Amino acid sequence: MQISLKETAAELKAKQRIVITAHVNPDGDAIGSSLGLAHALRALGKDVQVFIDDDIPAAFSVLPGYELIGKPVDGQNIPADLLVAVDVSLDRIGRVAELCTAPVLNIDHHVTNDGQADKLYLDGKAAAAAEIIYQLIGELGVNGNRDMAMCLYMGLATDTGWFRFSNATPKTMLAAADLLAWGAEPNLISEALEQRPFAEVQSLAVGMQKIELLAGGRVAGACLDYATMQEYDAPEGLIGMVRVIEGVDIAFTLKEKEPNLCRVSLRSKGLDVTKIALQFGGGGHVRAAGCTIEKNCAEARTDLINAIMQVLEAES
Ligand code: 5GP
Ligand code: MN
């Protein structure tokens, strides 16, 4: 059932033991909005725990509360009055779905949200889940502080490509300005994320060598098979390099992270890439989406390119 922001705030106020979770393979928005909400609820005197079923990259240790994020273990019972899932649909919270059986409040900005939660606050126009949490903090009547600000700024900045993408609206910028007033230090956040291991920077060159142009230059992508992934620490920034190629509308990367398991990232400058990701059970946003294809790199590449071509043809 979809609910309003006011009802979301009322739901949180009514519950004491609250567990927050976000998507596996967590990014700056998943981690930042989870921790930002945790800080706000603690200010209200709630018992709050954050569980994410994945490893949290060390770069995020710049965020206050990073060390308190738990990774669930098999068989663990996670007691709570309410499970809050942010920046995600329930199919991507990993084992938290089984280990915490409390009613679920879902707060999300993905247009592809599957609506499976007991209660859902969905704002597909919000640039980041962190933008919703910022609005929610106002609705809860909590005074913002540096801890909340650092975490939420992380979410806003990473999901908008540092306020460069089309999802950044006046609301986003006003929220960011307010977060600075609360004490956020954007330079610390960007410095923490900029730092890359030497091997990863070098692997960017390997990934860039693999970029291929398709559909007369409207599509570009790089596929890294399992052997390549084993040899190099595959860079997160590769999709950004594909995206900047002149004339490219759809950019993709395909990384075979385990044998016969490929993670796909999709970006676009115009076309709706959720149409491609949804075909493989993934999702995301119009201009940034992703999915997993359980095939080897070569087979997954063929399937992905076919799906991209279909979408291109349908649009032309
Ligand atoms: P990225 O390429 O950065 O991993 O993901 C781009 C966007 O698509 C993010 O908003 C992310 O949450 C979403 N996304 C990526 N992979 C999946 C997936 O497998 N399922 C769904 N529902 N969304 C995804
Ligand atoms: Mn997000």
Short mmCIF file of C-alpha atoms and ligand atoms in Angstrom, two decimals:
data_model
loop_
_atom_site.label_atom_id
_atom_site.label_comp_id
_atom_site.label_asym_id
_atom_site.label_seq_id
_atom_site.Cartn_x
_atom_site.Cartn_y
_atom_site.Cartn_z
CA MET A 1 0.00 0.00 0.00
CA GLN A 2 1.37 3.41 -0.95
CA ILE A 3 1.36 5.99 1.83
CA SER A 4 2.20 9.70 2.14
CA LEU A 5 5.29 11.26 3.70
CA LYS A 6 3.17 12.32 6.68
CA GLU A 7 1.98 8.73 7.18
CA THR A 8 5.56 7.53 6.84
CA ALA A 9 6.62 9.85 9.66
CA ALA A 10 3.67 8.71 11.81
CA GLU A 11 4.58 5.05 11.21
CA LEU A 12 8.16 5.68 12.37
CA LYS A 13 7.03 7.64 15.43
CA ALA A 14 4.70 4.80 16.46
CA LYS A 15 7.46 2.14 16.56
CA GLN A 16 10.37 1.78 19.01
CA ARG A 17 12.74 -0.96 17.78
CA ILE A 18 13.57 -0.10 14.19
CA VAL A 19 15.86 -1.96 11.81
CA ILE A 20 16.98 -0.18 8.65
CA THR A 21 18.25 -1.92 5.55
CA ALA A 22 19.10 -1.11 1.92
CA HIS A 23 20.14 -2.91 -1.24
CA VAL A 24 22.95 -5.40 -1.62
CA ASN A 25 25.90 -4.05 -3.58
CA PRO A 26 25.27 -0.84 -1.63
CA ASP A 27 26.15 2.54 -3.11
CA GLY A 28 26.48 6.00 -1.59
CA ASP A 29 22.74 6.55 -1.52
CA ALA A 30 21.89 3.16 0.02
CA ILE A 31 24.45 3.63 2.79
CA GLY A 32 23.99 7.38 3.22
CA SER A 33 20.21 7.32 3.40
CA SER A 34 20.21 4.33 5.80
CA LEU A 35 22.67 6.00 8.17
CA GLY A 36 21.05 9.42 7.81
CA LEU A 37 17.68 7.98 8.80
CA ALA A 38 19.30 6.05 11.66
CA HIS A 39 20.80 9.25 13.10
CA ALA A 40 17.44 11.04 12.85
CA LEU A 41 15.54 8.21 14.55
CA ARG A 42 18.13 7.98 17.33
CA ALA A 43 17.59 11.69 17.94
CA LEU A 44 13.94 10.75 18.56
CA GLY A 45 15.03 8.18 21.16
CA LYS A 46 14.41 5.10 19.01
CA ASP A 47 16.41 1.87 19.23
CA VAL A 48 17.88 1.67 15.75
CA GLN A 49 20.09 -0.86 14.00
CA VAL A 50 21.30 -0.85 10.41
CA PHE A 51 21.81 -4.19 8.64
CA ILE A 52 22.97 -4.49 5.05
CA ASP A 53 23.61 -7.94 3.61
CA ASP A 54 26.90 -7.11 1.93
CA ASP A 55 30.36 -5.76 2.59
CA ILE A 56 30.47 -1.98 2.95
CA PRO A 57 33.36 -0.43 0.97
CA ALA A 58 35.92 1.23 3.25
CA ALA A 59 35.57 4.54 1.39
CA PHE A 60 32.26 5.00 3.22
CA SER A 61 34.03 5.06 6.60
CA VAL A 62 33.99 8.86 6.17
CA LEU A 63 30.32 8.64 7.22
CA PRO A 64 29.40 8.92 10.91
CA GLY A 65 27.92 5.59 12.02
CA TYR A 66 29.72 3.51 9.36
CA GLU A 67 31.12 1.18 12.02
CA LEU A 68 27.63 0.42 13.32
CA ILE A 69 26.38 -1.15 10.07
CA GLY A 70 25.85 -4.85 10.68
CA LYS A 71 26.04 -7.68 8.17
CA PRO A 72 23.56 -10.41 9.07
CA VAL A 73 24.70 -13.99 9.57
CA ASP A 74 22.73 -17.10 8.61
CA GLY A 75 20.22 -18.14 11.25
CA GLN A 76 20.40 -14.82 13.10
CA ASN A 77 17.09 -13.50 14.40
CA ILE A 78 16.84 -9.74 13.96
CA PRO A 79 14.12 -8.57 16.35
CA ALA A 80 12.29 -5.36 15.47
CA ASP A 81 8.91 -3.64 15.56
CA LEU A 82 9.51 -2.26 12.07
CA LEU A 83 11.86 -3.00 9.19
CA VAL A 84 12.58 0.07 7.06
CA ALA A 85 13.98 -0.67 3.60
CA VAL A 86 15.44 2.37 1.85
CA ASP A 87 16.57 2.89 -1.77
CA VAL A 88 15.39 -0.61 -2.72
CA SER A 89 12.57 -3.07 -3.45
CA LEU A 90 12.29 -6.05 -1.11
CA ASP A 91 13.82 -8.43 -3.65
CA ARG A 92 17.26 -6.83 -3.22
CA ILE A 93 17.76 -6.77 0.57
CA GLY A 94 19.36 -10.23 0.69
CA ARG A 95 19.00 -12.33 3.85
CA VAL A 96 17.54 -9.43 5.87
CA ALA A 97 14.21 -10.35 4.25
CA GLU A 98 14.17 -13.74 6.02
CA LEU A 99 16.01 -12.84 9.23
CA CYS A 100 13.84 -9.87 10.17
CA THR A 101 10.14 -10.69 10.08
CA ALA A 102 8.80 -7.31 11.27
CA PRO A 103 6.30 -5.40 9.10
CA VAL A 104 8.07 -3.53 6.32
CA LEU A 105 8.06 0.18 5.60
CA ASN A 106 9.68 0.81 2.22
CA ILE A 107 11.05 4.24 1.28
CA ASP A 108 12.26 4.43 -2.30
CA HIS A 109 12.82 6.58 -5.37
CA HIS A 110 13.14 3.83 -8.01
CA VAL A 111 10.31 3.98 -10.54
CA THR A 112 10.66 0.20 -10.89
CA ASN A 113 9.80 -0.48 -7.20
CA ASP A 114 7.77 -3.72 -7.11
CA GLY A 115 5.29 -2.50 -4.45
CA GLN A 116 5.64 -5.67 -2.37
CA ALA A 117 6.16 -3.94 1.01
CA ASP A 118 3.35 -3.61 3.59
CA LYS A 119 3.71 0.15 3.32
CA LEU A 120 5.52 2.06 0.59
CA TYR A 121 6.48 5.69 0.28
CA LEU A 122 7.66 6.11 -3.31
CA ASP A 123 8.82 9.34 -4.89
CA GLY A 124 10.14 8.60 -8.37
CA LYS A 125 11.03 12.27 -8.84
CA ALA A 126 13.41 12.36 -5.88
CA ALA A 127 17.00 12.35 -7.11
CA ALA A 128 18.07 10.05 -4.28
CA ALA A 129 16.54 8.19 -1.37
CA ALA A 130 18.58 10.65 0.70
CA GLU A 131 16.44 13.50 -0.67
CA ILE A 132 13.34 11.73 0.70
CA ILE A 133 15.01 11.13 4.07
CA TYR A 134 15.86 14.83 4.19
CA GLN A 135 12.16 15.70 3.65
CA LEU A 136 11.17 13.06 6.19
CA ILE A 137 13.45 14.57 8.84
CA GLY A 138 11.53 17.83 8.38
CA GLU A 139 8.24 15.95 8.71
CA LEU A 140 9.48 14.22 11.87
CA GLY A 141 10.40 17.59 13.39
CA VAL A 142 13.98 16.51 14.08
CA ASN A 143 16.72 19.15 14.08
CA GLY A 144 19.39 18.33 11.52
CA ASN A 145 23.00 17.88 12.60
CA ARG A 146 26.38 17.11 11.01
CA ASP A 147 25.99 13.32 11.32
CA MET A 148 22.74 13.33 9.36
CA ALA A 149 24.08 15.92 6.92
CA MET A 150 27.24 13.99 6.00
CA CYS A 151 25.27 10.81 5.31
CA LEU A 152 22.50 12.45 3.30
CA TYR A 153 24.91 14.60 1.31
CA MET A 154 26.71 11.38 0.32
CA GLY A 155 23.43 10.02 -1.07
CA LEU A 156 22.50 13.19 -2.95
CA ALA A 157 25.96 13.69 -4.41
CA THR A 158 26.54 10.12 -5.60
CA ASP A 159 23.08 9.52 -7.13
CA THR A 160 23.24 12.81 -9.07
CA GLY A 161 26.86 12.40 -10.21
CA TRP A 162 27.76 15.38 -8.03
CA PHE A 163 24.66 17.32 -9.12
CA ARG A 164 25.41 16.93 -12.83
CA PHE A 165 22.65 14.51 -13.90
CA SER A 166 19.14 15.43 -15.02
CA ASN A 167 17.61 14.01 -11.81
CA ALA A 168 19.01 16.97 -9.79
CA THR A 169 16.11 19.39 -9.31
CA PRO A 170 15.69 22.66 -7.40
CA LYS A 171 14.48 20.52 -4.45
CA THR A 172 17.72 18.53 -4.60
CA MET A 173 19.88 21.66 -4.60
CA LEU A 174 17.90 23.26 -1.77
CA ALA A 175 18.25 20.08 0.28
CA ALA A 176 22.00 20.05 -0.38
CA ALA A 177 22.28 23.70 0.66
CA ASP A 178 20.48 22.92 3.91
CA LEU A 179 22.76 19.94 4.54
CA LEU A 180 25.77 22.25 4.25
CA ALA A 181 24.15 24.51 6.84
CA TRP A 182 23.76 21.45 9.11
CA GLY A 183 27.51 20.87 8.86
CA ALA A 184 28.11 18.57 5.89
CA GLU A 185 31.65 18.77 4.50
CA PRO A 186 31.43 17.85 0.79
CA ASN A 187 35.19 17.97 0.32
CA LEU A 188 35.68 15.13 2.82
CA ILE A 189 33.06 13.07 1.02
CA SER A 190 34.49 13.55 -2.46
CA GLU A 191 38.06 12.99 -1.26
CA ALA A 192 37.05 9.72 0.41
CA LEU A 193 35.35 8.45 -2.75
CA GLU A 194 38.03 9.66 -5.14
CA GLN A 195 40.74 7.54 -3.57
CA ARG A 196 41.28 4.32 -5.49
CA PRO A 197 43.74 1.50 -5.02
CA PHE A 198 46.62 1.69 -7.54
CA ALA A 199 45.55 -1.62 -9.13
CA GLU A 200 42.05 -0.31 -9.69
CA VAL A 201 43.25 2.84 -11.44
CA GLN A 202 45.41 0.70 -13.73
CA SER A 203 42.49 -1.64 -14.40
CA LEU A 204 40.50 1.32 -15.70
CA ALA A 205 42.88 1.36 -18.67
CA VAL A 206 42.24 -2.36 -19.25
CA GLY A 207 38.48 -1.82 -19.11
CA MET A 208 38.66 1.20 -21.43
CA GLN A 209 40.58 -0.85 -23.99
CA LYS A 210 37.63 -3.23 -24.09
CA ILE A 211 35.03 -0.57 -24.93
CA GLU A 212 33.22 -1.39 -28.18
CA LEU A 213 31.01 0.91 -30.25
CA LEU A 214 27.75 -0.51 -31.59
CA ALA A 215 24.69 0.67 -33.53
CA GLY A 216 26.69 3.21 -35.48
CA GLY A 217 28.08 4.71 -32.28
CA ARG A 218 24.80 5.17 -30.40
CA VAL A 219 25.66 2.33 -28.03
CA ALA A 220 28.96 1.65 -26.29
CA GLY A 221 29.96 -0.87 -23.70
CA ALA A 222 32.72 -2.91 -22.15
CA CYS A 223 32.48 -6.58 -21.23
CA LEU A 224 34.93 -8.04 -18.72
CA ASP A 225 34.92 -11.82 -18.51
CA TYR A 226 35.65 -13.81 -15.36
CA ALA A 227 39.35 -14.30 -16.18
CA THR A 228 39.82 -10.55 -16.65
CA MET A 229 37.87 -9.84 -13.47
CA GLN A 230 40.19 -12.22 -11.57
CA GLU A 231 43.31 -10.55 -12.93
CA TYR A 232 42.24 -6.96 -12.31
CA ASP A 233 40.33 -5.16 -9.59
CA ALA A 234 37.49 -4.00 -11.89
CA PRO A 235 36.95 -0.27 -11.56
CA GLU A 236 33.63 1.21 -10.47
CA GLY A 237 34.31 4.27 -12.64
CA LEU A 238 34.35 2.42 -15.96
CA ILE A 239 30.68 3.06 -16.78
CA GLY A 240 31.34 6.80 -16.40
CA MET A 241 34.08 6.61 -19.03
CA VAL A 242 31.79 4.77 -21.47
CA ARG A 243 29.03 7.30 -20.86
CA VAL A 244 31.12 10.30 -21.93
CA ILE A 245 31.85 9.01 -25.45
CA GLU A 246 30.56 11.49 -28.00
CA GLY A 247 27.39 10.36 -29.78
CA VAL A 248 26.65 7.54 -27.33
CA ASP A 249 23.11 7.33 -25.99
CA ILE A 250 23.22 3.97 -24.21
CA ALA A 251 26.32 2.99 -22.25
CA PHE A 252 26.82 -0.32 -20.52
CA THR A 253 29.34 -2.39 -18.62
CA LEU A 254 29.07 -6.11 -18.13
CA LYS A 255 31.27 -7.73 -15.49
CA GLU A 256 31.36 -11.50 -14.92
CA LYS A 257 31.82 -11.33 -11.14
CA GLU A 258 31.42 -15.08 -10.62
CA PRO A 259 31.50 -17.76 -13.31
CA ASN A 260 28.17 -17.43 -15.19
CA LEU A 261 27.04 -14.41 -13.16
CA CYS A 262 27.32 -11.04 -14.87
CA ARG A 263 26.49 -7.69 -13.29
CA VAL A 264 25.28 -5.14 -15.79
CA SER A 265 25.23 -1.36 -15.43
CA LEU A 266 23.29 0.75 -17.92
CA ARG A 267 23.31 4.51 -18.45
CA SER A 268 21.57 6.66 -21.03
CA LYS A 269 21.35 10.24 -22.18
CA GLY A 270 17.79 9.95 -23.46
CA LEU A 271 16.34 6.45 -23.84
CA ASP A 272 14.71 4.62 -20.96
CA VAL A 273 17.19 1.95 -19.81
CA THR A 274 14.78 0.44 -17.26
CA LYS A 275 13.18 -1.18 -20.35
CA ILE A 276 16.40 -3.12 -20.83
CA ALA A 277 17.13 -3.89 -17.16
CA LEU A 278 13.56 -5.08 -16.49
CA GLN A 279 13.88 -7.71 -19.23
CA PHE A 280 16.54 -9.38 -17.04
CA GLY A 281 14.71 -8.94 -13.73
CA GLY A 282 16.64 -5.79 -12.81
CA GLY A 283 15.49 -2.21 -12.47
CA GLY A 284 16.55 1.31 -11.60
CA HIS A 285 15.90 4.69 -13.17
CA VAL A 286 15.24 5.97 -16.70
CA ARG A 287 18.87 7.03 -17.12
CA ALA A 288 20.65 4.62 -14.77
CA ALA A 289 19.65 1.01 -14.31
CA GLY A 290 21.18 -2.38 -13.70
CA CYS A 291 20.58 -6.11 -13.66
CA THR A 292 22.23 -9.48 -13.24
CA ILE A 293 22.41 -12.03 -16.06
CA GLU A 294 23.19 -15.59 -15.01
CA LYS A 295 25.19 -16.63 -18.07
CA ASN A 296 28.82 -16.47 -19.09
CA CYS A 297 30.22 -13.21 -20.38
CA ALA A 298 29.88 -13.99 -24.10
CA GLU A 299 26.29 -15.28 -23.83
CA ALA A 300 25.22 -12.47 -21.53
CA ARG A 301 26.76 -9.94 -23.93
CA THR A 302 24.70 -11.35 -26.82
CA ASP A 303 21.46 -11.25 -24.81
CA LEU A 304 22.15 -7.75 -23.53
CA ILE A 305 23.01 -6.33 -26.94
CA ASN A 306 19.87 -7.91 -28.44
CA ALA A 307 17.74 -6.28 -25.74
CA ILE A 308 19.44 -2.91 -26.29
CA MET A 309 18.89 -3.12 -30.05
CA GLN A 310 15.20 -3.92 -29.55
CA VAL A 311 14.75 -0.83 -27.40
CA LEU A 312 16.66 1.30 -29.91
CA GLU A 313 14.51 0.02 -32.78
CA ALA A 314 11.27 0.55 -30.86
CA GLU A 315 12.24 4.17 -30.25
CA SER A 316 13.23 4.98 -33.82
P1 5GP B 1 24.48 0.66 -10.90
O1 5GP B 1 24.76 0.53 -12.34
O2 5GP B 1 25.11 1.90 -10.33
O3 5GP B 1 24.79 -0.58 -10.12
O4 5GP B 1 22.91 0.87 -10.75
C1 5GP B 1 22.21 1.90 -11.39
C2 5GP B 1 20.82 2.03 -10.80
O5 5GP B 1 20.06 0.85 -11.08
C3 5GP B 1 20.78 2.18 -9.28
O6 5GP B 1 19.73 3.05 -8.95
C4 5GP B 1 20.50 0.80 -8.79
O7 5GP B 1 19.85 0.81 -7.57
C5 5GP B 1 19.64 0.21 -9.90
N1 5GP B 1 19.92 -1.22 -10.05
C6 5GP B 1 21.12 -1.78 -10.35
N2 5GP B 1 21.04 -3.11 -10.41
C7 5GP B 1 19.75 -3.42 -10.14
C8 5GP B 1 19.04 -4.67 -10.03
O8 5GP B 1 19.58 -5.77 -10.22
N3 5GP B 1 17.71 -4.58 -9.71
C9 5GP B 1 17.08 -3.38 -9.50
N4 5GP B 1 15.78 -3.39 -9.18
N5 5GP B 1 17.73 -2.21 -9.59
C10 5GP B 1 19.04 -2.21 -9.90
MN MN B 2 19.32 5.78 -4.86
#
